Coordinates of C-alpha atoms and ligand atoms in Angstrom, one line a residue:
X1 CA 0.0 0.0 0.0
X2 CA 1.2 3.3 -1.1
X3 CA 1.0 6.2 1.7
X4 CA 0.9 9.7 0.1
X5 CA 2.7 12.4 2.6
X6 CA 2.2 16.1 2.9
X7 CA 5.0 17.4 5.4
X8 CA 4.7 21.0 6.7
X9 CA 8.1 22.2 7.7
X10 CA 11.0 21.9 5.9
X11 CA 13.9 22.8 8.5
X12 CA 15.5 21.0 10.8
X13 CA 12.9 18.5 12.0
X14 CA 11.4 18.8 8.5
X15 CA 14.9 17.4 7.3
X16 CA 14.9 14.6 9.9
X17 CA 11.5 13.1 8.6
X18 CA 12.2 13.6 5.0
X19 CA 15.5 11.6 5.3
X20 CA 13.4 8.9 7.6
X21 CA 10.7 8.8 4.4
X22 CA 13.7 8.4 2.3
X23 CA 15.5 6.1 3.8
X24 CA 13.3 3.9 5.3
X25 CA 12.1 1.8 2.9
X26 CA 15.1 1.4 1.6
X27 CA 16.0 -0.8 5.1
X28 CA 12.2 -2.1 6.4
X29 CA 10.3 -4.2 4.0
X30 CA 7.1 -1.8 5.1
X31 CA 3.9 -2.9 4.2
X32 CA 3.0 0.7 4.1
X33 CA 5.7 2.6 1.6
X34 CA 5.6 6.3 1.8
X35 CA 5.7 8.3 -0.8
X36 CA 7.2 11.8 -0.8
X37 CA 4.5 13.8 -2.5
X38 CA 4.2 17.6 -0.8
X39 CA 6.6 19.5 1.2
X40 CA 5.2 22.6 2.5
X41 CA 6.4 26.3 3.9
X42 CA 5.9 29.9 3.7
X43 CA 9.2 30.3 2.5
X44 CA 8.9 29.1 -1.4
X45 CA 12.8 29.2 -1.6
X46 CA 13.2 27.1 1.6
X47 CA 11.3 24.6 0.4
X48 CA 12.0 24.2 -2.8
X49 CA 15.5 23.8 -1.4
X50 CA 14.9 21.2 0.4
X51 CA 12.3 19.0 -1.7
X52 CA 15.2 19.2 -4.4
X53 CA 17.7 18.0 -1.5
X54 CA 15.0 15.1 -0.5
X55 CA 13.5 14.7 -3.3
X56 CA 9.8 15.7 -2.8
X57 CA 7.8 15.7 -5.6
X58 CA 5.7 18.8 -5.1
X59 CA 5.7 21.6 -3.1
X60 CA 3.2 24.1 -1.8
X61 CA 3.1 27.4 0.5
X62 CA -0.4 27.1 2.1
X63 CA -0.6 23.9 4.8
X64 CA -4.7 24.9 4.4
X65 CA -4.4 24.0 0.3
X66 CA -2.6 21.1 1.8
X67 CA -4.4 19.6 4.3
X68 CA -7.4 19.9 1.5
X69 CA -5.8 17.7 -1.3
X70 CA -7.6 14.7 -1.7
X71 CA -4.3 13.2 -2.7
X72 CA -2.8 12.9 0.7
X73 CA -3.1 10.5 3.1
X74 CA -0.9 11.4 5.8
X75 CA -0.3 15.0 7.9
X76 CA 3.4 15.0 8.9
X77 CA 3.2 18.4 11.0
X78 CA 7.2 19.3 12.0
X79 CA 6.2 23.1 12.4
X80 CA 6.3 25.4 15.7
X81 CA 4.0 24.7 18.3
X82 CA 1.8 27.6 18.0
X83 CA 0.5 26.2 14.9
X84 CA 0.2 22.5 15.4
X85 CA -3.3 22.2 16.8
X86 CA -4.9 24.5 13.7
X87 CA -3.1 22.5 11.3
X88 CA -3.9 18.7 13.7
X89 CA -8.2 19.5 13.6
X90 CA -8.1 21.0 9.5
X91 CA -6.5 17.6 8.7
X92 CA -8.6 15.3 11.0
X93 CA -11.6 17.0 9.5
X94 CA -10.3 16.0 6.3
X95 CA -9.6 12.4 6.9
X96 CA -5.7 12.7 7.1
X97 CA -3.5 10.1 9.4
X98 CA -1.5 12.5 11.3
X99 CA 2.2 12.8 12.8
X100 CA 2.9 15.4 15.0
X101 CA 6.2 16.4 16.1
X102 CA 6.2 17.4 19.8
X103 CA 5.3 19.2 22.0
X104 CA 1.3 18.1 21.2
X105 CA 0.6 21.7 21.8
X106 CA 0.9 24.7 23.2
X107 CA -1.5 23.6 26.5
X108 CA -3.4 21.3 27.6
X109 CA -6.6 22.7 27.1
X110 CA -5.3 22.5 22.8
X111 CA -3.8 19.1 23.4
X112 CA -7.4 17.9 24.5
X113 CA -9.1 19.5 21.0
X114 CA -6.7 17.7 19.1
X115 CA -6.5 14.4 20.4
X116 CA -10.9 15.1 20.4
X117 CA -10.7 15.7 16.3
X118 CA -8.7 12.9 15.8
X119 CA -10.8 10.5 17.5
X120 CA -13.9 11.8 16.3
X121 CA -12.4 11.6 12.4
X122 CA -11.1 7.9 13.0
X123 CA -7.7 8.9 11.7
X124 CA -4.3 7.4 12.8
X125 CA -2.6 9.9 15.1
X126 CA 0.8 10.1 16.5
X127 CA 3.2 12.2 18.4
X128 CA 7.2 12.7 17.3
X129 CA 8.6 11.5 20.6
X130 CA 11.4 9.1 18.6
X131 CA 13.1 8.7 21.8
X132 CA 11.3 5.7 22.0
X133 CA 12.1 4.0 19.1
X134 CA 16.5 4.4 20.0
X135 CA 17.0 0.4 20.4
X136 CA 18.5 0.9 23.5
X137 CA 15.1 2.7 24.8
X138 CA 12.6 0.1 23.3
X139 CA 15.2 -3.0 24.9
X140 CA 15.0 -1.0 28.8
X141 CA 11.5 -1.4 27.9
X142 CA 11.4 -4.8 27.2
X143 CA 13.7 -5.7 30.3
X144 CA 11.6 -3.9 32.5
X145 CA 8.4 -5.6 30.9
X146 CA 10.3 -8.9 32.0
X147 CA 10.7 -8.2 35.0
X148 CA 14.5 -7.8 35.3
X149 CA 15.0 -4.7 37.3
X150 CA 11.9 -5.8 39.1
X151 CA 9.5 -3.0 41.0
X152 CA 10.6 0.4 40.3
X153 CA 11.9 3.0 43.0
X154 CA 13.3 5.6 41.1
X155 CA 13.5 7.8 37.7
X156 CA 15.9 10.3 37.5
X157 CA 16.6 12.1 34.2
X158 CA 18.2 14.7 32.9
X159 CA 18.1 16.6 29.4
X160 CA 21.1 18.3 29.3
X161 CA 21.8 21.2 25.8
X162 CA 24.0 24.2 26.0
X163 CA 23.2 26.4 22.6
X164 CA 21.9 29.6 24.5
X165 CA 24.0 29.4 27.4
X166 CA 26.3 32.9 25.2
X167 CA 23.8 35.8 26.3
X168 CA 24.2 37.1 23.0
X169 CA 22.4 34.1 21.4
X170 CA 19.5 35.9 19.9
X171 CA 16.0 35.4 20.6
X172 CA 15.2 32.7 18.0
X173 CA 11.1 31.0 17.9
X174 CA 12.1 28.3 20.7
X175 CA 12.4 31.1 23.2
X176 CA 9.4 32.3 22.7
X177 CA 6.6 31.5 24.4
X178 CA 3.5 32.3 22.3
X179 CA 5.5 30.4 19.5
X180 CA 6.8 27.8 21.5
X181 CA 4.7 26.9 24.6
X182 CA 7.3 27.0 26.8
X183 CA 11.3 26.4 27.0
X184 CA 13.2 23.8 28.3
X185 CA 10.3 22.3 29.8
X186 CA 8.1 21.6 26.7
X187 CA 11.3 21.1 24.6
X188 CA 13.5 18.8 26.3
X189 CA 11.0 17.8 29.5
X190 CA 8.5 16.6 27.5
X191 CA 10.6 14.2 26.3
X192 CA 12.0 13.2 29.8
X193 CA 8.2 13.1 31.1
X194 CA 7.0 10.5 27.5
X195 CA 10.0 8.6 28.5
X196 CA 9.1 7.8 32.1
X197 CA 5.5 7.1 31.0
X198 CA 7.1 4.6 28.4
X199 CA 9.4 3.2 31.5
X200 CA 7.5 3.7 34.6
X201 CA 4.3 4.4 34.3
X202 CA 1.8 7.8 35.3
X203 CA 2.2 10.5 37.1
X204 CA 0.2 11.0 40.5
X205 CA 1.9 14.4 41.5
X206 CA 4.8 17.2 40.6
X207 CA 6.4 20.1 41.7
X208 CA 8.9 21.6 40.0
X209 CA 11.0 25.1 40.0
X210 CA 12.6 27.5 36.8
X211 CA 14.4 30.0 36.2
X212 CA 15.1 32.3 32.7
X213 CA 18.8 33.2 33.3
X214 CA 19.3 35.3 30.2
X215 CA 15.9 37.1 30.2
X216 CA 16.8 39.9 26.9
X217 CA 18.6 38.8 23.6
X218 CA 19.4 40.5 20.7
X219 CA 16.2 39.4 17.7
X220 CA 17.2 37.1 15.1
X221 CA 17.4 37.5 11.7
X222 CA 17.3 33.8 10.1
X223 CA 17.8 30.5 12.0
X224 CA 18.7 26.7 11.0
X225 CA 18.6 24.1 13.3
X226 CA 20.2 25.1 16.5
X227 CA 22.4 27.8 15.2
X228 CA 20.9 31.3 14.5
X229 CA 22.6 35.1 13.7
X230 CA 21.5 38.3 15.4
X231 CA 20.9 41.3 13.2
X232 CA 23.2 44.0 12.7
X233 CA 21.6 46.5 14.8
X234 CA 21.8 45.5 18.0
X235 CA 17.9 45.6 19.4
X236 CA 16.9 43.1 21.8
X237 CA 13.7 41.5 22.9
X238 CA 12.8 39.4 26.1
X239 CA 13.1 36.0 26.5
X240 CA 9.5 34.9 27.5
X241 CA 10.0 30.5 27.8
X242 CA 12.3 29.1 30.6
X243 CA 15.7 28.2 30.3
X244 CA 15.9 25.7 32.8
X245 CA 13.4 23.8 34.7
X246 CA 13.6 21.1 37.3
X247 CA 10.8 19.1 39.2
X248 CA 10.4 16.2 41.5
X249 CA 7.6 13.5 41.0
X250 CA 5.7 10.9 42.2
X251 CA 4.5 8.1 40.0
X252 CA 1.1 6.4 40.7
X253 CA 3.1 3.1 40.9
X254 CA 4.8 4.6 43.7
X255 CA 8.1 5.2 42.3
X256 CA 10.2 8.4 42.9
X257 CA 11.2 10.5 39.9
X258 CA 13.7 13.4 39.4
X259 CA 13.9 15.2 36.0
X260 CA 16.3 18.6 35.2
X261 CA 15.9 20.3 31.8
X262 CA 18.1 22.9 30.8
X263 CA 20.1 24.6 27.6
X264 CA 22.6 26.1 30.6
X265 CA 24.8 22.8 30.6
X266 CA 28.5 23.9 29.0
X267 CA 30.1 20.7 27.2
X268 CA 26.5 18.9 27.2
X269 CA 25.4 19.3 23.9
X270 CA 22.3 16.7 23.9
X271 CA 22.7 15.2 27.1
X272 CA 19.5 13.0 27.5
X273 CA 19.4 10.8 29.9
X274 CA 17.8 8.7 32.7
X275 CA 18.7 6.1 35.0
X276 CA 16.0 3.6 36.9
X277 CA 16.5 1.6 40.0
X278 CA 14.8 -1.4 40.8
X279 CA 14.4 -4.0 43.3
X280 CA 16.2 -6.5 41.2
X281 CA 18.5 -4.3 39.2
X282 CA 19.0 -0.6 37.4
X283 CA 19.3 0.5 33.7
X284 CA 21.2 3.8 32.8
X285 CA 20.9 5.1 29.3
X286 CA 22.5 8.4 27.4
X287 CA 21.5 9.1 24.3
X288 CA 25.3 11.1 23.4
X289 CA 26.1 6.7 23.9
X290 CA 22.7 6.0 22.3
X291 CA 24.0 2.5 20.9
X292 CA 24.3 1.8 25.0
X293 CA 22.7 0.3 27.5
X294 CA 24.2 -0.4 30.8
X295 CA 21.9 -2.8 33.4
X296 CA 22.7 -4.4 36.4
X297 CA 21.1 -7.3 37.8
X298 CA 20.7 -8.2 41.6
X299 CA 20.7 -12.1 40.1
X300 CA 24.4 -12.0 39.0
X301 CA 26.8 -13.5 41.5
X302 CA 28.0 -11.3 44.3
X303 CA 32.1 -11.4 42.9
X304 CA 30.8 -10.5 39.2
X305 CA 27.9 -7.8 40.2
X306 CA 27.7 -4.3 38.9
X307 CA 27.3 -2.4 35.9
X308 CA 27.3 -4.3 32.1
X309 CA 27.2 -2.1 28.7
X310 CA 25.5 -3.8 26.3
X311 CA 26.0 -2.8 23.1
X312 CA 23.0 -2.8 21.3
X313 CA 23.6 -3.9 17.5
X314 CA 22.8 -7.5 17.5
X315 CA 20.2 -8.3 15.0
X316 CA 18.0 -9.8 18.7
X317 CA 18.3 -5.9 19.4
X318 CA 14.6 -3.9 18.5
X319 CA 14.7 -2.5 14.7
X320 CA 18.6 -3.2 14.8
X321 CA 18.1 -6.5 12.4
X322 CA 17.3 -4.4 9.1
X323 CA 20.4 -2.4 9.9
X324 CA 24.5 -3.2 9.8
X325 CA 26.6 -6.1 11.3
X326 CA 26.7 -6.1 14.9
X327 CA 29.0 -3.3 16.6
X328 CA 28.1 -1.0 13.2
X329 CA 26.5 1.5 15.1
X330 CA 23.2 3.9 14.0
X331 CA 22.4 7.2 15.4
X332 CA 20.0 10.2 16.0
X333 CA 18.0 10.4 12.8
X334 CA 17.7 6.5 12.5
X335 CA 15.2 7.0 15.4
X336 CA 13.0 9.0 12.9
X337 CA 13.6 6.0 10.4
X338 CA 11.6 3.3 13.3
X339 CA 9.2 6.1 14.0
X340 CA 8.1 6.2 10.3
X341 CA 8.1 2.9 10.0
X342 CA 6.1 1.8 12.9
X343 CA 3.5 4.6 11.7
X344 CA 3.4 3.4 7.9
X345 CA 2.5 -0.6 9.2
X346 CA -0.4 0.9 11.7
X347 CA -1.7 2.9 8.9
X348 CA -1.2 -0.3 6.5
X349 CA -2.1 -2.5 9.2
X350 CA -4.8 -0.6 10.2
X351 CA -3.8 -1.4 13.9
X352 CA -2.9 1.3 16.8
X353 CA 0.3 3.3 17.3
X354 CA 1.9 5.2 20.3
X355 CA 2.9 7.4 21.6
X356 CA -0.6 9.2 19.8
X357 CA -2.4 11.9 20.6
X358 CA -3.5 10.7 23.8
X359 CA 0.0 10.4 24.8
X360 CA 0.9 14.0 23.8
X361 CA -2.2 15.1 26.0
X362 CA -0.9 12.8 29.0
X363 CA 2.3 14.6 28.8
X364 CA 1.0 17.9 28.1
X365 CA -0.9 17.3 32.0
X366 CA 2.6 16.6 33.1
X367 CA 3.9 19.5 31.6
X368 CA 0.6 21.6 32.8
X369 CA 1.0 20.3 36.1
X370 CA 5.2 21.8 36.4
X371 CA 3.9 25.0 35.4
X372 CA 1.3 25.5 37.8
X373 CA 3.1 24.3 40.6
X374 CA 6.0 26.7 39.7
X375 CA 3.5 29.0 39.5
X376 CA 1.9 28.8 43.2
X377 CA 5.0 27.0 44.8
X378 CA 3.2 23.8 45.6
X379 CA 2.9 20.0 44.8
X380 CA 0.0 19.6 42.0
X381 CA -1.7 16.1 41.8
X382 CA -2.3 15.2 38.0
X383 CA -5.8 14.7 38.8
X384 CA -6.6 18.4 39.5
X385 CA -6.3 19.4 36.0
Ligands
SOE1 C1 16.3 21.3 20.5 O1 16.4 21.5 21.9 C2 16.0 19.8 20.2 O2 16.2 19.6 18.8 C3 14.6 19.4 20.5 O3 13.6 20.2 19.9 C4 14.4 18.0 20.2 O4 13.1 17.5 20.5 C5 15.4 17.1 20.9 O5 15.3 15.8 20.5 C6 16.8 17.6 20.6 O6 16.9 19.0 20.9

């Protein structure tokens, strides 16, 4: 079955999916093959630009022309934030499968409309946390699932970037809030919070604490991925999204978590990472070591106990079979690769996905619940929002 795609952004997430719908079925066997028929942004030059790089077939300037071509069967949204939920209902209400890059949205009050329209249209629906799909990730899962750390105590994660820690950064979309949502939170903590919900499980309660440390830059005049210049003159505007944020929870499974967000790390560049204790062992993963995973089991024998580092390349290893010979590692964009692929069989399949939309509102309460308790300095049960 052919899948006809429509992706609106062309930059630098809109380069990770197009290389994933490139790539992948060159690797998977997929029963659903994408094909690369409309790239879309305001910028026509942009876009052409990269649909020549890629290889998209069309392009267009208007998502709303778009989302209305009866040609397309999936939505791929990889724009900001501020625009995901009018793009998410247009293409429910016009039948479209959807993939949409995360945050879900910019609250959760949005994230609820969305993940509403999708259901009610019947459409496939999915959120980009591709964390999920680093083999490493998806084998803690399975070890966990099999009991081998056994019941878990503790989360603690940190997402670690340092590309605005130069005050004269300038003040690109990501630091602002009616663009973005939020900062380091919605960014980088998202991720942390799908991650534990993968892992652990729900969130009871939270209370966090943030601070902006840099709170005027200079305004930007053009940006690609997470480089960007400031103008010549020298005007500055303020920096309305958190730079770091950090908060303490407490899973519904009774586990402990710990999660730190911040682009104010020097030397960590994308520092994401998490380590779980258990009663009958603890995994530790870091996605700068992303072909990792170290786990240590209670069972092994007292003189040989500790850490192992598994390296995770053998073709027993989740989506690692299509790839190279054992120890031939794969990165970063190959996460966007399994993503794809996993959504193309669902929609093929007809059978579900996750994380979806639900999963992008379950985070978006996490994410709610931080804010508010930042807000008015107190623990916030998940249940009050
Ligand atoms: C920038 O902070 C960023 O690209 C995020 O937007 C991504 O979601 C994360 O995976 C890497 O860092």
């Amino acid at each position: 079955m052919y899948i006809n795609v429509g992706l609106i952004g062309y930059k630098f997430m809109g380069k990770a999916h197009s290389h994933a719908y490139l790539d992948m079925p060159k690797f998977f066997k997929p029963k659903g093959i994408p094909v690369m028929k409309v790239i879309c942004g305001r910028d026509e030059a942009g876009v052409r630009e990269t649909a020549n790089i890629f290889g998209w077939q069309e392009i267009e300037t208007s998502w709303e022309r778009l989302v209305e071509r009866k040609d397309i069967d999936l939505i791929d949204i990889t724009a900001p934030t501020n625009v995901h939920k009018e793009i998410a209902i247009s293409a429910a209400k016009a039948g479209k499968h959807i993939l949409c890059e995360k945050p879900l949205a910019m609250n959760l009050k949005e994230a609820r409309e969305m993940l509403k329209a999708v259901e009610s249209a019947g459409v496939k629906h999915m959120v980009g946390f591709n964390y999920r799909r680093a083999p490493a990730i998806a084998l803690a899962k399975k070890l966990i699932q099999e009991g081998a750390i056994g019941k878990i105590y503790h989360f603690r994660a940190v997402y670690l970037q340092d590309w605005i820690v130069d005050p004269n950064f300038p003040l690109v979309w990501r630091l602002q809030k009616d663009i973005a949502g939020s900062g380091s939170l919605g960014d980088l903590g998202a991720h942390l919070i799908d991650i534990a919900r993968f892992l652990v499980g729900e969130f009871e309660e939270v209370i966090g604490m943030s601070e902006t440390f840099v709170k005027e830059r200079p305004l930007a005049v053009s940006m690609t991925g997470l480089s960007a210049k400031a103008g010549e003159v020298k005007e500055k505007g303020e920096v309305t999204v958190d730079d770091a944020t950090l908060f303490l929870a407490r899973f519904s499974n009774g586990a402990l978590g710990s999660f730190e967000a911040t682009r104010f790390a020097p030397g960590r560049k994308n520092y994401n990472s998490f380590e779980i204790n258990g009663s009958e062992g603890s995994i530790i993963f870091n996605l700068e070591r992303m072909n990792e995973l170290m786990f240590c089991s209670r069972k092994d024998p007292e003189e040989a106990s500790g850490f192992r580092t598994i390296l995770v390349t053998e073709p027993v290893h989740p989506y690692i079979s299509v790839w190279w010979p054992p120890g031939h590692i794969i990165g970063y964009e190959h996460t966007f690769i399994h993503e794809i692929y996993d959504l193309c069989e669902a929609i093929a399949n007809d059978t579900p996905i996750e994380p979806n939309f639900y999963d992008g509102v379950k985070c978006q309460e996490v994410l709610e619940a931080v804010e508010l308790s930042i807000r008015e300095r107190r623990w916030v049960k998940i249940s009050e929002l």
